[in-house]
XYZ file of C-alpha atoms in Angstrom:
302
model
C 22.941 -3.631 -18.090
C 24.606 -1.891 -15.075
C 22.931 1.198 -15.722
C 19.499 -0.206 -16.594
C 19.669 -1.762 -13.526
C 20.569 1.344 -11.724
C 18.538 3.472 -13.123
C 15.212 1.630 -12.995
C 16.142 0.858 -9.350
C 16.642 3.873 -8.321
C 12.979 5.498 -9.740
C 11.342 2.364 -8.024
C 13.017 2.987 -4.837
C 11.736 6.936 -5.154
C 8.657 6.431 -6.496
C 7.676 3.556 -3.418
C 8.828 6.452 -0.688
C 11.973 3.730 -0.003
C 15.176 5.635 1.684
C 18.696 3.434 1.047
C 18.950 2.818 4.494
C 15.265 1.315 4.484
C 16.091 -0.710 1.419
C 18.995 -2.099 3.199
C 17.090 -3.555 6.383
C 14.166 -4.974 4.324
C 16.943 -7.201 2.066
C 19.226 -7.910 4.726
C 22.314 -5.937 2.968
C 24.226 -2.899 3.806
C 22.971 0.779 2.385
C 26.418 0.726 0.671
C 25.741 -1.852 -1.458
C 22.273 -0.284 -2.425
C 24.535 3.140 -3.013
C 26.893 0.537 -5.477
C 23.555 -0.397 -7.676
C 21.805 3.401 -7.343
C 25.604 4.359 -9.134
C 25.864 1.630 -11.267
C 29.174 0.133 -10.118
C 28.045 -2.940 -8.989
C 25.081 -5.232 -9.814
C 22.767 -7.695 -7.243
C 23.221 -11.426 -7.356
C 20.270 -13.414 -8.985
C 18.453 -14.443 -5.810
C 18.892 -10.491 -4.151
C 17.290 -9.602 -7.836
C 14.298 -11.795 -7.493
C 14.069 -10.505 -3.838
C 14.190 -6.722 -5.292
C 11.218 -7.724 -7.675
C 8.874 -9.005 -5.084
C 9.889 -5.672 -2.765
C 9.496 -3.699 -5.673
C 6.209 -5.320 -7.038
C 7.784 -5.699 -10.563
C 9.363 -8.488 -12.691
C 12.717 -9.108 -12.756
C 12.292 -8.538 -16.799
C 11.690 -5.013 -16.035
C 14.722 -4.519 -13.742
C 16.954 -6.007 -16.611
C 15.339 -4.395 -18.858
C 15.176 -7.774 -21.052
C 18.549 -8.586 -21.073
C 20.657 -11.412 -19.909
C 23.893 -10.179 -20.441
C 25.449 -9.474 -16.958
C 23.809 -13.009 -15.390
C 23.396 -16.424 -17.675
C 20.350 -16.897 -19.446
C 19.489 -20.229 -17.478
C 19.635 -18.689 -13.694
C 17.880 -15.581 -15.273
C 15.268 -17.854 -16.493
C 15.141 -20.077 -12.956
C 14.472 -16.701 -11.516
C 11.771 -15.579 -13.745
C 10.080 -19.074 -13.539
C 10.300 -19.022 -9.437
C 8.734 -15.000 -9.468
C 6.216 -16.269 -11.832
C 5.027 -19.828 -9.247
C 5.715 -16.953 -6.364
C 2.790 -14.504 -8.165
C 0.770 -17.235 -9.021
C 0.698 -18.558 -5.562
C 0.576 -15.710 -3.574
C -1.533 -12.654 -4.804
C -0.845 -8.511 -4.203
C -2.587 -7.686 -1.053
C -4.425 -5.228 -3.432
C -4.065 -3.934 -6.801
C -5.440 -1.316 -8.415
C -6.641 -2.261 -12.521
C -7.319 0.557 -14.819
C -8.420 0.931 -17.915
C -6.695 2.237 -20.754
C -8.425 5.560 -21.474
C -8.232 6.234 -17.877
C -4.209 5.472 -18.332
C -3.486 8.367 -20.475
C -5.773 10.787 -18.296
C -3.427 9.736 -15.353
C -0.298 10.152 -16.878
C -1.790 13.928 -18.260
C -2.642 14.742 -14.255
C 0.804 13.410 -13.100
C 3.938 11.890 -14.187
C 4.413 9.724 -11.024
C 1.058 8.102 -10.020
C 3.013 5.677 -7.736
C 4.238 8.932 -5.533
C 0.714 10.184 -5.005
C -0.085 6.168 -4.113
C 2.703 6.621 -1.627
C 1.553 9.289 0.084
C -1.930 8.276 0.619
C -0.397 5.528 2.137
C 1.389 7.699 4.680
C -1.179 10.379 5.196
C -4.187 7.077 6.260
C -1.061 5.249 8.043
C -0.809 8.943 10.117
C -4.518 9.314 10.412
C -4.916 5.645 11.559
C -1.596 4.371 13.002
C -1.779 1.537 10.750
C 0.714 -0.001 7.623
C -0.835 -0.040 4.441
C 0.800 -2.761 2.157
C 2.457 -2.013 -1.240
C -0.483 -1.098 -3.881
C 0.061 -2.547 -7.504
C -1.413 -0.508 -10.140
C -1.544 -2.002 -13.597
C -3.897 -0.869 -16.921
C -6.342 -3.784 -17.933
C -8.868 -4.616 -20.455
C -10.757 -6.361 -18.015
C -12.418 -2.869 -17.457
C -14.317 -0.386 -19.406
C -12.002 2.493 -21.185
C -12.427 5.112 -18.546
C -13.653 2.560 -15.508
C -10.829 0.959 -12.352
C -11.587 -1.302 -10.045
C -10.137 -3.170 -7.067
C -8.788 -6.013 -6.200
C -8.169 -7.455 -2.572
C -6.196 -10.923 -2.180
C -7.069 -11.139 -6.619
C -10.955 -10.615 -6.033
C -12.845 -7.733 -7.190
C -14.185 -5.135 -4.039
C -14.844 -2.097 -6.291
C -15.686 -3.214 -9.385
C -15.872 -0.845 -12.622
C -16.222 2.801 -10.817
C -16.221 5.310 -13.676
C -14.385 8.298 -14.189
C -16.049 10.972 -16.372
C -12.480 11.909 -18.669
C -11.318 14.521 -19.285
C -13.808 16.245 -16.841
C -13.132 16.993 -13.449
C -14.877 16.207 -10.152
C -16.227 19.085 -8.169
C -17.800 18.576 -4.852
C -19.719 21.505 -2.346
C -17.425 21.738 0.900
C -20.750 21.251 3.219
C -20.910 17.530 0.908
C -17.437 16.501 1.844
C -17.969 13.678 5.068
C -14.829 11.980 6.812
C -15.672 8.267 5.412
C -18.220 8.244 2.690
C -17.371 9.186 -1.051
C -19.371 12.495 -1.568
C -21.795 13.425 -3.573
C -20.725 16.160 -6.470
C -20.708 16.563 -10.176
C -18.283 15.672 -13.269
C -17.783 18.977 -14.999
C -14.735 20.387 -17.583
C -11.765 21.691 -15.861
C -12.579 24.631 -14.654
C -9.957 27.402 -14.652
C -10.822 28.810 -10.987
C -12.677 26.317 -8.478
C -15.799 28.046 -7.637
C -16.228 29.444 -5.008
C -17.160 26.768 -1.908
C -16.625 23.459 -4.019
C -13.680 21.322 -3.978
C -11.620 20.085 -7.287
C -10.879 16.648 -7.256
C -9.001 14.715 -10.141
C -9.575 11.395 -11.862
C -6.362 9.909 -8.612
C -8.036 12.465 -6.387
C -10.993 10.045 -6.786
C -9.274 6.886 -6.791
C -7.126 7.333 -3.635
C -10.135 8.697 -2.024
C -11.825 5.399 -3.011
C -9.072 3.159 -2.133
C -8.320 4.535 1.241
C -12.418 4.000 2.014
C -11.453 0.706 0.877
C -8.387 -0.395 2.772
C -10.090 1.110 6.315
C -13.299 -0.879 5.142
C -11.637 -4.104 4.670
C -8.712 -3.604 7.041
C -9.434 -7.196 8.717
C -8.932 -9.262 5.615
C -5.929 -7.229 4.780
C -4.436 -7.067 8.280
C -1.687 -10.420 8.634
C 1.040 -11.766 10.691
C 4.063 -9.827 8.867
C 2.273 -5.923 9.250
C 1.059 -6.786 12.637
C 5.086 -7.712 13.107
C 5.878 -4.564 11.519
C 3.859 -2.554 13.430
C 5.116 -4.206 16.826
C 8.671 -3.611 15.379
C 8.242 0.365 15.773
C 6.700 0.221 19.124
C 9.238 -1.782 20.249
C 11.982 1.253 18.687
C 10.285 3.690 20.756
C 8.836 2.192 23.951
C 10.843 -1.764 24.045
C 9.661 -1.710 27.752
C 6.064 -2.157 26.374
C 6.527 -4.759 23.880
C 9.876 -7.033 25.539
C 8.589 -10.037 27.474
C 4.606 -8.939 26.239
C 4.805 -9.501 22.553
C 4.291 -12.148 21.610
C 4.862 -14.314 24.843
C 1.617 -13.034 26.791
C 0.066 -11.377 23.882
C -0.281 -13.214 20.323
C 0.397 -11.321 17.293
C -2.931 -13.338 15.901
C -4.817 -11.716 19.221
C -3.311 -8.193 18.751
C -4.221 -8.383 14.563
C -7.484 -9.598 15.276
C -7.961 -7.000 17.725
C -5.989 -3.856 15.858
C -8.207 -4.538 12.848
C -11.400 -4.564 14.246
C -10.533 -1.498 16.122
C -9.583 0.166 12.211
C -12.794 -1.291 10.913
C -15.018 0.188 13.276
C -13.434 3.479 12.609
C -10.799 3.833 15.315
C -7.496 5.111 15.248
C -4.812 2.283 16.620
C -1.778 5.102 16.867
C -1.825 4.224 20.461
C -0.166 0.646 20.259
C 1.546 0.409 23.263
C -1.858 1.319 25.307
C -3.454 -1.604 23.825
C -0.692 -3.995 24.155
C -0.536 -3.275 27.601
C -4.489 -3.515 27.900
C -4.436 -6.591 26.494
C -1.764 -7.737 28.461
C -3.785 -6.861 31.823
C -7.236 -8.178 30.239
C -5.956 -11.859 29.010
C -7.662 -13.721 26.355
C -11.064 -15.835 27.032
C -11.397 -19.420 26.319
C -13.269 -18.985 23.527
C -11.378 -16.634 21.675
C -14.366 -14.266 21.039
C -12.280 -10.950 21.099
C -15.798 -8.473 20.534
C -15.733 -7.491 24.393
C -12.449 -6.790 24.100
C -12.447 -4.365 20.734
C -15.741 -2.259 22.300
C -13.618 -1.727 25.532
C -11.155 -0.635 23.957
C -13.306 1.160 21.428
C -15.259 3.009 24.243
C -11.589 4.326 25.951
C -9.630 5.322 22.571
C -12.609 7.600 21.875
């Protein structure tokens, strides 16, 4: 089991964009003991396990890889009963469902989808200044053959786009805008891109659609915890504009309401200190109404 264990912890960890030293501070344990289950010498307890398979977005089934061997079959079944009331209860921020003839096109593009999902994540949380929650990507019949959808919070925002398999998507460079999906044609693979169009792939398409997405719906996706998160690195690099401001004369509920409705309307928040400290000078109204607030800001981030 050791080296199940390791081994399917250690892909997750590389396919997610996780270092061990970031794995550490998000489980409260030291990077040596994440180096002890990467090598297979020692193996988590059965609450750090369940704590791994929420981080990780996966059962603890799969990080066992079915067995019970190195933990007893009752606490490995408490723990599979708790991660199951824990999924129930609290849906994936957002999950991507494909279907399966779009599966096998996906793994024929690239053998680690869940890299490519990492990097959008990076390149719209550079392009933004925002943190994009985990993505869970999972095949389902619940869609046409070659279709994917959406899901925010477990309801459908994208429902059934279609994907043209095994052709490819090929767009005019004039046609490509910053936000909207372009307008372009689903033709076979072609060996050279012609001339003045741009090749995009069945992911190419579905990142493209689910970074529209997460900028589109950024206020029901914002929370407490990334608004925390997001606080946290300020206060790494400039702790003289977040100590004593966040949250004891700013809220974190007033800076997410305000951070996502500066994302939704298109704004880049990289600038986090500048509006902590505007809101700091410009306190709340009485009535909470925090519109005044996002088009002055809006107007000066520009």
């Amino acid at each position: 089991m050791l080296t199940e264990f390791a081994e399917r912890f250690l892909r997750l960890r590389q396919d997610q964009g996780y270092t061990q030293q970031k794995i550490a501070e998000k489980l409260g344990v030291t990077s040596q003991a994440v180096s002890k289950w990467e090598n297979g010498t020692s193996l988590p307890d059965t609450e750090m396990i369940r704590s791994i398979a929420r981080l990780m977005d996966c059962s603890t089934d799969y990080l066992l890889n079915h067995q019970a061997s190195a933990i007893s079959q009752s606490n490995l079944e408490s723990v599979q009963k708790q991660t199951e009331i824990e999924t129930a209860i609290l849906k994936p921020i957002l999950v991507l469902e494909v279907g399966m003839g779009l599966v096998e096109m996906l793994m024929e593009e690239s053998r680690n989808n869940y890299a490519l999902i990492h990097n959008m994540r990076i390149r719209l949380g550079d392009r933004m200044g925002i943190t994009v929650p985990l993505i869970q990507m999972r095949d389902s019949i619940a869609v046409g053959d070659k279709e994917y959808r959406i899901l925010l919070h477990g309801r459908e925002v994208v429902a059934r786009n279609g994907s043209e398999y095994p052709k490819y998507y090929y767009v005019k460079e004039e046609n490509i805008p910053s936000t909207a999906w372009p307008q372009g044609e689903w033709l076979e693979k072609q060996d050279t891109v012609p001339e003045g169009y741009v090749e995009f792939s069945a992911m190419d398409c579905i990142l493209a659609n689910l970074s529209e997405i997460i900028l589109q719906y950024y206020d029901r996706i914002l929370n407490r915890q990334l608004t925390a998160n997001l606080v946290d690195i300020v206060r790494r690099r400039y702790p003289a504009a977040v100590e004593g401001v966040v949250p004891e004369l700013v809220s974190l509920g007033r800076l997410q309401k305000v951070i996502a409705g500066l994302v939704v309307a298109g704004v880049p928040v990289n600038r986090l200190d500048y509006i902590i400290g505007f809101l700091e000078e410009h306190p709340q109204k009485e009535n909470g109404d925090e519109h005044d607030t996002i088009a002055a800001l809006h107007d000066k981030m520009q």
